[in-house]
Amino acid sequence: MLSVAEAESIVFNLVRPFDGDGDVETLELLSAFGRILAAPVKGSLDFPHWDNSAMDGYAVRYEDVKDCSAEKPKVLEIVEEIPAGKPPQVAIAGGETARILTGSMMPAGADTVVIQEETKREGNKVEILAAPPLKGNFVRRQGEFYRAGDELLPAGIALGAPDIAVLASAQCVRVPVYRRPRVAIFSTGDELTVPGEPLQPGHLIDSNSYALAALAAAAGGEPLMMGIVPDDPKVLKDAIARAILSADIVISTGGVSVGDYDYVERILSELGGAIHIKSVAVKPGKPLTVATFTAAGDTTEYQRKILYFGLPGNPVSALVSFWRFVQPALRKMAGFAAGWQPVFLSAQTRQDLRSGGRRETYLWGQIQLVDGGYEFDLAGGSHSSGNLINLAQTSGLAVLPVGEKFIPAGEVVRVMQVGLAIGS
Ligand code: AMP
Ligand code: MG
C-alpha cells in the first residue's frame, strides 16, 4: 500500500498542465473572470496614458513658484481651464498657469501642480501661496505605473476583479484563457437512487455525484454528470468507455473495494488503462484507484493522458479523496502556474484527536481564526466515513500522521484547508 506522500507524487506527476493551442479559448472580458490566463498579456498603452494632475489645482512652471510663500505670493495669469476629458489647447509660458482638475492632462510647458487649497483666485489671476516641495509635485507621469509593451499579467493566473480592471485599462477586451478541464462524474451501485426519487427499502440517495460536481466546478473544471451506473460489469464498462471519450478527468465512486461487486479496477485494465494506484494508507479513503488512458487519436507530441480516479463510495471517503488527490490534479491540469497544491496550515486543536495510527488519518471540522491564530474545531458526532451529515460546513481536515494515535486538545496540528472560507 502506498503512503499518502507517494500517492500524491504519482498523481501529480501524471498530470500535464494545459499549454497547447487546443486548450485555449478567447473570451470576452467579463466572461474571463475566474478563468486562468493562457498567455502573458502586454498592453499597448502607457499607464497613466499621459502626464496628468493628481489633484484639483493649477498647472504651473516650477521655476515660477519655487520661492513663493503666503507672505510673498506669486501671481500667475490663468490662460485656460482644463476639465477632465478635454485636452489642453495652449502651452503655459512664464508667469502663466492653467486651472486643472484631477485626472486632466497636463498642458505643455507646465511641470507641477499646486493644489487649490494653496491658492487664492481673483478673476483670471491666481495667487500661489506656497512653493511646491519639488518639481513634478502632484503630477502623475505618463508610464509611471506601467510602460507599454512590458508584461502586464503573466500566464497561469486566475483572473480576479483587479485583473479584469487591469485588462480593461489595457484595452484587452478579448482574453485568452485555458478551457476548463472536462470532468466526467458517475456513481456506481445498485443501491443508489437519484435525489428527489422515492426511496426503496435498502436503497440510498446518491450524494457523491452532486458533491463531486460542485467540487469539480469550484476547482475550475466543467462537470459532466453521467448519473448512476449499476453494479453490472457490462454496463459499467460501457459507462467507463463513454466517460473516457468525453472527458479529461473521470471520477467514479464506489466499486473499488474488495467486495463481490467491485469491478472498476478490472474493467479499467480490460479497457487498456494503465493502473498507477490501487490503495493508499489513508483514512478515510483507502481504496483509491488511479489509472490513465491515452486519448484516442491524440497526435500531440506530449500525448496528454486522461486521468481516471476511482474513489470509494463512502461519502466522506469520496470527498476526502477528492480534496487530497483530485483537486490539486485538476487545478494543475487547468493551468494554474502556482498554488494548485493543497494548502496546509498549523492550528491549535480544540478537541482531543484520535487515530488508529496505522494510516494517515484525516479528521474533518472547521478552521477558525482567533486572535490572529488558527484553531481547529473537530466536527461533533461520529467520524465514520459513512457519516456525511457532520461533514457539512467543513473547512479543514486535521492530519494525524502514521504512528500518531492521540493529539490532546491544545496541541498544534497540521490542517489541510478545504472548501469554505475560514470562519472566526
Ligand atoms: P462501495 O465503495 O461501493 O462499497 O460503497 C461504500 C458505501 O458507500 C456503501 O455504504 C454505499 O452505499 C455508499 N455509497 C456508495 N456510493 C454512494 C453515493 N454515490 N452516494 C452516497 N453514498 C454512496
Ligand atoms: Mg458499491
Coordinates of C-alpha atoms and ligand atoms in Angstrom, one line a residue:
M1 CA 0.0 0.0 0.0
L2 CA 1.3 3.4 -0.9
S3 CA 1.8 6.2 1.6
V4 CA -0.2 9.4 1.0
A5 CA 3.0 11.2 0.0
E6 CA 3.9 8.5 -2.5
A7 CA 0.4 8.5 -4.0
E8 CA 0.4 12.3 -4.2
S9 CA 3.6 12.4 -6.1
I10 CA 2.4 9.7 -8.5
V11 CA -0.8 11.6 -9.2
F12 CA 0.8 15.0 -9.6
N13 CA 3.4 13.6 -11.9
L14 CA 0.8 12.1 -14.2
V15 CA -0.8 15.5 -14.8
R16 CA 0.2 17.5 -17.9
P17 CA -0.9 21.1 -17.4
F18 CA -2.8 22.7 -20.3
D19 CA -0.5 24.6 -22.5
G20 CA -1.2 24.0 -26.2
D21 CA -3.4 26.0 -28.6
G22 CA -6.1 23.4 -28.4
D23 CA -6.5 24.2 -24.7
V24 CA -7.1 27.9 -25.2
E25 CA -10.3 29.8 -25.8
T26 CA -10.7 33.5 -26.2
L27 CA -13.4 35.1 -24.1
E28 CA -15.0 38.5 -23.8
L29 CA -13.5 40.4 -20.9
L30 CA -16.2 39.8 -18.2
S31 CA -16.6 36.1 -19.1
A32 CA -12.9 35.7 -18.3
F33 CA -13.5 36.4 -14.6
G34 CA -12.3 33.5 -12.5
R35 CA -10.6 31.8 -15.5
I36 CA -6.9 31.1 -16.0
L37 CA -4.9 33.4 -18.3
A38 CA -3.4 31.3 -21.0
A39 CA -0.8 33.7 -22.4
P40 CA 1.0 36.7 -20.9
V41 CA -0.7 39.9 -21.7
K42 CA 1.1 43.1 -22.9
G43 CA -0.5 46.4 -23.0
S44 CA -0.1 48.9 -25.9
L45 CA -0.8 52.0 -23.7
D46 CA 1.4 53.6 -21.1
F47 CA -0.2 53.9 -17.7
P48 CA -1.0 56.7 -17.0
H49 CA -1.6 57.3 -20.7
W50 CA -0.3 60.9 -20.4
D51 CA 1.0 63.3 -17.8
N52 CA -2.0 64.3 -15.7
S53 CA -2.9 66.0 -12.5
A54 CA -3.3 64.1 -9.3
M55 CA -5.3 66.9 -7.6
D56 CA -7.6 69.8 -8.4
G57 CA -5.5 72.9 -8.6
Y58 CA -3.3 74.9 -11.0
A59 CA -0.7 73.6 -13.5
V60 CA 2.4 75.7 -13.2
R61 CA 6.0 76.0 -14.1
Y62 CA 8.0 75.1 -11.0
E63 CA 10.6 77.8 -11.8
D64 CA 7.8 80.4 -11.4
V65 CA 6.7 79.4 -8.0
K66 CA 9.6 77.7 -6.3
D67 CA 10.3 80.7 -4.0
C68 CA 6.8 81.9 -3.2
S69 CA 5.0 81.8 0.2
A70 CA 1.9 83.2 1.9
E71 CA 3.9 86.4 2.7
K72 CA 5.4 86.6 -0.8
P73 CA 2.8 85.1 -3.1
K74 CA 3.3 84.7 -6.8
V75 CA 0.6 86.0 -9.1
L76 CA 0.0 84.0 -12.3
E77 CA -2.3 84.6 -15.2
I78 CA -4.9 81.8 -15.9
V79 CA -4.8 81.1 -19.6
E80 CA -7.1 78.1 -19.7
E81 CA -9.4 75.8 -17.8
I82 CA -8.8 72.1 -18.3
P83 CA -11.7 69.9 -17.1
A84 CA -11.5 66.1 -17.2
G85 CA -11.6 64.7 -20.8
K86 CA -10.6 68.0 -22.5
P87 CA -7.1 68.1 -24.0
P88 CA -5.2 71.4 -23.2
Q89 CA -5.2 73.9 -26.0
V90 CA -2.3 76.2 -25.1
A91 CA 1.2 75.9 -23.7
I92 CA 2.0 77.5 -20.4
A93 CA 4.6 80.3 -20.7
G94 CA 6.4 82.1 -17.9
G95 CA 4.0 83.8 -15.5
E96 CA 1.1 81.7 -16.7
T97 CA -1.0 78.9 -15.3
A98 CA -4.0 76.7 -16.2
R99 CA -6.8 75.7 -13.9
I100 CA -6.7 71.9 -13.8
L101 CA -8.8 69.2 -12.3
T102 CA -7.9 65.7 -11.1
G103 CA -7.1 63.3 -13.9
S104 CA -6.9 66.1 -16.5
M105 CA -4.0 66.2 -19.0
M106 CA -1.1 68.4 -18.1
P107 CA -0.6 71.3 -20.5
A108 CA 2.7 71.7 -22.3
G109 CA 5.1 74.0 -20.5
A110 CA 3.7 73.2 -17.0
D111 CA 5.5 70.6 -14.9
T112 CA 4.0 70.9 -11.4
V113 CA 0.5 71.2 -9.9
V114 CA -0.3 73.5 -7.0
I115 CA -3.3 72.3 -5.0
Q116 CA -6.3 74.6 -4.9
E117 CA -6.0 74.9 -1.1
E118 CA -2.7 76.8 -1.5
T119 CA -4.1 79.4 -3.9
K120 CA -6.3 82.4 -4.0
R121 CA -8.2 83.2 -7.2
E122 CA -9.3 86.5 -8.4
G123 CA -10.8 86.7 -11.9
N124 CA -8.3 85.4 -14.4
K125 CA -5.4 85.7 -11.9
V126 CA -4.4 83.3 -9.1
E127 CA -2.1 83.9 -6.2
I128 CA 0.2 80.9 -5.4
L129 CA 0.6 81.0 -1.6
A130 CA 3.1 78.1 -1.0
A131 CA 6.0 76.7 -3.0
P132 CA 5.5 73.1 -4.1
P133 CA 8.1 70.9 -2.2
L134 CA 9.5 69.7 -5.5
K135 CA 9.2 69.9 -9.3
G136 CA 6.7 67.5 -10.6
N137 CA 4.6 67.6 -7.4
F138 CA 1.1 66.2 -7.9
V139 CA 1.8 65.2 -11.5
R140 CA 1.3 61.6 -12.4
R141 CA 3.8 61.0 -15.2
Q142 CA 3.0 59.1 -18.3
G143 CA 4.1 55.5 -18.0
E144 CA 5.0 56.0 -14.3
F145 CA 2.9 52.9 -13.3
Y146 CA 3.4 50.8 -16.5
R147 CA 5.2 51.1 -19.8
A148 CA 3.5 49.9 -23.0
G149 CA 5.0 46.6 -24.2
D150 CA 6.1 45.4 -20.8
E151 CA 4.3 42.3 -19.4
L152 CA 1.1 43.3 -17.7
L153 CA -0.1 39.9 -16.5
P154 CA 1.6 36.5 -16.6
A155 CA 0.1 33.3 -17.9
G156 CA -1.2 30.9 -15.4
I157 CA -3.0 33.3 -13.0
A158 CA -6.7 33.1 -12.1
L159 CA -8.3 36.4 -13.2
G160 CA -9.8 38.2 -10.2
A161 CA -11.6 41.5 -10.2
P162 CA -8.4 43.6 -10.1
D163 CA -7.0 41.7 -13.0
I164 CA -10.2 42.4 -15.0
A165 CA -9.7 46.1 -14.3
V166 CA -6.1 45.9 -15.5
L167 CA -7.1 44.1 -18.7
A168 CA -9.9 46.6 -19.3
S169 CA -7.5 49.5 -18.9
A170 CA -5.1 47.9 -21.3
Q171 CA -7.9 47.7 -23.9
C172 CA -7.7 43.9 -23.7
V173 CA -11.3 43.1 -24.4
R174 CA -10.8 39.6 -25.7
V175 CA -8.8 37.4 -23.3
P176 CA -7.0 34.1 -24.0
V177 CA -7.9 31.7 -21.2
Y178 CA -7.5 27.9 -20.8
R179 CA -10.6 25.9 -21.3
R180 CA -11.9 24.2 -18.2
P181 CA -10.9 20.5 -17.8
R182 CA -14.0 18.3 -18.5
V183 CA -14.7 16.2 -15.5
A184 CA -17.0 13.2 -16.1
I185 CA -18.6 12.0 -12.9
F186 CA -20.7 9.0 -12.2
S187 CA -21.7 6.9 -9.2
T188 CA -21.7 3.1 -9.2
G189 CA -24.0 1.0 -7.0
D190 CA -27.3 -1.0 -7.4
E191 CA -28.5 0.7 -4.2
L192 CA -28.4 4.2 -5.5
T193 CA -31.3 6.5 -6.1
V194 CA -31.4 9.9 -7.7
P195 CA -32.2 12.7 -5.2
G196 CA -35.9 13.5 -5.4
E197 CA -36.9 10.0 -6.4
P198 CA -38.9 7.8 -3.9
L199 CA -36.5 5.8 -1.8
Q200 CA -36.9 2.0 -1.9
P201 CA -36.1 -0.2 1.1
G202 CA -32.4 -0.9 1.2
H203 CA -31.5 1.9 -1.2
L204 CA -29.5 5.1 -0.6
I205 CA -29.6 8.5 -2.2
D206 CA -26.7 9.3 -4.5
S207 CA -25.0 12.3 -2.9
N208 CA -21.5 11.7 -4.2
S209 CA -22.1 12.8 -7.8
Y210 CA -23.5 16.1 -6.6
A211 CA -20.7 16.8 -4.1
L212 CA -18.1 15.9 -6.7
A213 CA -19.7 18.0 -9.4
A214 CA -19.8 21.0 -7.1
L215 CA -16.2 20.5 -6.1
A216 CA -15.0 20.0 -9.7
A217 CA -16.7 23.2 -10.7
A218 CA -15.2 25.1 -7.8
A219 CA -11.7 23.8 -8.7
G220 CA -12.0 25.2 -12.2
G221 CA -13.4 22.1 -14.0
E222 CA -16.5 21.6 -16.2
P223 CA -18.5 18.8 -14.6
L224 CA -20.3 16.3 -16.9
M225 CA -22.9 14.4 -14.8
M226 CA -23.1 10.9 -16.1
G227 CA -25.6 9.6 -13.5
I228 CA -25.8 6.3 -11.7
V229 CA -24.3 3.1 -13.0
P230 CA -25.5 -0.3 -11.7
D231 CA -23.1 -2.9 -10.3
D232 CA -23.2 -4.7 -13.7
P233 CA -19.8 -5.2 -15.3
K234 CA -21.1 -4.8 -18.8
V235 CA -23.0 -1.6 -18.1
L236 CA -20.1 -0.3 -16.0
K237 CA -17.6 -1.0 -18.8
D238 CA -19.8 0.9 -21.3
A239 CA -20.1 3.8 -18.9
I240 CA -16.4 4.0 -18.3
A241 CA -15.6 3.8 -22.0
R242 CA -18.0 6.6 -22.7
A243 CA -16.6 8.7 -19.9
I244 CA -13.1 8.3 -21.2
L245 CA -14.1 9.6 -24.6
S246 CA -15.7 12.7 -23.3
A247 CA -13.5 13.9 -20.5
D248 CA -10.0 15.0 -19.4
I249 CA -10.7 13.6 -15.9
V250 CA -13.1 10.8 -15.0
I251 CA -14.3 10.3 -11.4
S252 CA -16.4 7.4 -10.3
T253 CA -17.4 6.5 -6.8
G254 CA -17.9 3.0 -5.4
G255 CA -16.9 -0.4 -6.6
V256 CA -13.2 0.0 -5.8
S257 CA -13.0 -2.0 -2.6
V258 CA -12.6 -5.8 -2.5
G259 CA -16.4 -6.6 -2.3
D260 CA -18.0 -9.1 -4.7
Y261 CA -19.4 -6.2 -6.8
D262 CA -16.3 -4.1 -7.1
Y263 CA -15.4 -4.3 -10.7
V264 CA -13.9 -0.9 -11.5
E265 CA -10.2 -1.9 -11.5
R266 CA -10.7 -5.0 -13.6
I267 CA -12.7 -3.0 -16.2
L268 CA -10.1 -0.3 -16.3
S269 CA -7.4 -2.9 -17.2
E270 CA -9.7 -4.5 -19.8
L271 CA -10.2 -1.1 -21.5
G272 CA -6.4 -0.7 -21.7
G273 CA -5.9 1.7 -18.8
A274 CA -2.6 1.8 -17.0
I275 CA -3.2 1.3 -13.3
H276 CA -1.0 3.5 -11.1
I277 CA -2.6 3.3 -7.7
K278 CA -4.8 0.6 -6.1
S279 CA -4.9 1.7 -2.5
V280 CA -3.4 4.3 -0.2
A281 CA -2.6 4.2 3.6
V282 CA -5.1 6.9 4.3
K283 CA -8.2 7.1 6.4
P284 CA -10.8 7.7 5.1
G285 CA -10.2 6.7 1.5
K286 CA -8.0 3.6 1.5
P287 CA -9.4 2.0 -1.7
L288 CA -8.3 4.6 -4.3
T289 CA -7.8 3.5 -7.9
V290 CA -5.9 5.8 -10.2
A291 CA -5.5 4.9 -13.9
T292 CA -4.6 6.7 -17.1
F293 CA -5.8 6.3 -20.7
T294 CA -4.3 7.8 -23.9
A295 CA -6.8 9.8 -25.7
A296 CA -8.0 8.2 -29.0
G297 CA -6.4 9.9 -32.0
D298 CA -4.1 12.0 -29.8
T299 CA -1.4 13.1 -32.1
T300 CA 0.1 15.8 -29.9
E301 CA 3.8 15.4 -29.1
Y302 CA 3.2 15.1 -25.4
Q303 CA 0.2 12.6 -25.5
R304 CA -1.8 14.0 -22.7
K305 CA -3.4 11.3 -20.6
I306 CA -6.9 11.1 -19.4
L307 CA -6.9 10.6 -15.7
Y308 CA -9.3 8.2 -14.0
F309 CA -10.0 8.4 -10.3
G310 CA -12.0 5.5 -8.8
L311 CA -12.9 6.9 -5.4
P312 CA -14.5 4.9 -2.6
G313 CA -18.3 5.0 -2.3
N314 CA -18.5 6.2 1.3
P315 CA -19.4 9.8 1.0
V316 CA -16.7 11.1 3.4
S317 CA -14.0 9.0 1.8
A318 CA -15.1 10.2 -1.7
L319 CA -14.8 13.8 -0.6
V320 CA -11.6 13.5 1.3
S321 CA -10.0 11.6 -1.6
F322 CA -11.2 14.4 -4.0
W323 CA -9.7 17.1 -1.8
R324 CA -6.4 15.3 -1.2
F325 CA -5.7 14.0 -4.7
V326 CA -8.2 15.0 -7.4
Q327 CA -8.5 18.7 -6.6
P328 CA -4.8 19.5 -6.9
A329 CA -4.5 17.4 -10.1
L330 CA -7.5 19.2 -11.6
R331 CA -6.1 22.6 -10.8
K332 CA -2.7 21.6 -12.1
M333 CA -4.2 20.4 -15.3
A334 CA -6.4 23.6 -15.6
G335 CA -3.2 25.6 -16.0
F336 CA -2.6 27.3 -12.6
A337 CA 1.1 28.2 -12.7
A338 CA 1.2 28.2 -8.9
G339 CA -1.0 27.5 -5.9
W340 CA -2.6 24.3 -7.3
Q341 CA -1.2 22.2 -4.4
P342 CA -3.2 21.6 -1.2
V343 CA -2.8 24.3 1.5
F344 CA -1.8 23.2 4.9
L345 CA -1.7 25.4 8.0
S346 CA -0.9 25.0 11.6
A347 CA -3.8 25.2 14.0
Q348 CA -4.4 24.5 17.7
T349 CA -6.9 21.8 18.1
R350 CA -9.8 22.5 20.4
Q351 CA -10.6 18.8 21.0
D352 CA -8.6 15.6 21.5
L353 CA -7.8 13.9 18.2
R354 CA -7.6 10.1 17.8
S355 CA -6.5 7.8 15.1
G356 CA -5.8 4.0 14.8
G357 CA -2.2 5.1 13.9
R358 CA -1.8 2.7 11.0
R359 CA -2.9 5.0 8.2
E360 CA -2.5 8.8 7.8
T361 CA -5.8 10.0 9.2
Y362 CA -7.9 13.0 8.2
L363 CA -10.5 14.3 10.7
W364 CA -13.0 16.8 9.5
G365 CA -14.0 20.1 11.1
Q366 CA -13.7 23.8 10.9
I367 CA -10.8 26.2 10.9
Q368 CA -11.4 29.3 13.0
L369 CA -9.3 32.4 13.1
V370 CA -9.0 33.5 16.8
D371 CA -6.8 36.5 17.8
G372 CA -4.8 36.1 14.6
G373 CA -4.1 32.4 15.1
Y374 CA -5.8 29.3 13.7
E375 CA -7.8 26.9 15.7
F376 CA -9.3 23.6 14.6
D377 CA -12.7 22.7 15.7
L378 CA -13.4 19.0 15.2
A379 CA -16.9 18.2 13.8
G380 CA -19.1 16.7 16.5
G381 CA -20.7 13.3 16.1
S382 CA -19.4 10.2 14.5
H383 CA -16.3 10.2 12.4
S384 CA -17.5 7.2 10.5
S385 CA -16.6 7.6 6.8
G386 CA -20.3 6.9 6.1
N387 CA -21.5 9.9 8.1
L388 CA -21.8 12.7 5.6
I389 CA -24.1 14.7 7.8
N390 CA -21.5 16.1 10.1
L391 CA -19.3 16.9 7.1
A392 CA -21.5 20.0 6.4
Q393 CA -19.6 23.3 6.7
T394 CA -16.2 21.5 6.7
S395 CA -13.3 23.9 6.1
G396 CA -10.4 21.9 7.3
L397 CA -9.1 18.4 7.7
A398 CA -6.7 17.7 10.7
V399 CA -3.9 15.4 9.6
L400 CA -2.7 12.7 12.0
P401 CA 0.5 11.1 10.6
V402 CA 1.0 7.3 10.6
G403 CA 2.0 6.3 14.2
E404 CA 0.3 9.3 15.8
K405 CA -2.6 7.8 17.8
F406 CA -3.5 10.7 20.0
I407 CA -3.1 14.5 19.9
P408 CA -4.6 16.2 23.0
A409 CA -6.6 19.4 22.8
G410 CA -4.4 22.5 22.9
E411 CA -1.7 21.0 20.7
V412 CA -0.8 22.4 17.3
V413 CA -1.8 20.1 14.4
R414 CA -1.4 20.3 10.6
V415 CA -4.7 21.1 9.0
M416 CA -5.5 20.9 5.3
Q417 CA -7.7 23.8 4.2
V418 CA -10.7 22.7 2.1
G419 CA -13.8 24.2 0.7
L420 CA -15.2 27.1 2.5
A421 CA -13.6 30.2 3.8
I422 CA -12.1 30.2 7.2
G423 CA -14.5 31.2 9.9
S424 CA -13.9 33.3 13.0
Ligands
AMP1 P1 -18.7 0.9 -2.1 O1 -17.4 1.7 -2.2 O2 -19.3 0.8 -3.5 O3 -18.6 -0.4 -1.5 O4 -19.7 1.8 -1.2 C1 -19.4 2.0 0.1 C2 -20.5 2.7 0.8 O5 -20.8 4.0 0.3 C3 -21.8 2.0 0.7 O6 -22.5 2.0 2.0 C4 -22.6 2.7 -0.3 O7 -24.0 2.6 -0.1 C5 -22.1 4.2 -0.1 N1 -22.2 4.9 -1.3 C6 -21.7 4.4 -2.5 N2 -22.0 5.3 -3.5 C7 -22.6 6.3 -2.9 C8 -23.0 7.5 -3.5 N3 -22.9 7.8 -4.8 N4 -23.6 8.4 -2.6 C9 -23.7 8.2 -1.3 N5 -23.3 7.0 -0.8 C10 -22.7 6.1 -1.5
MG2 MG -20.9 -0.2 -4.2

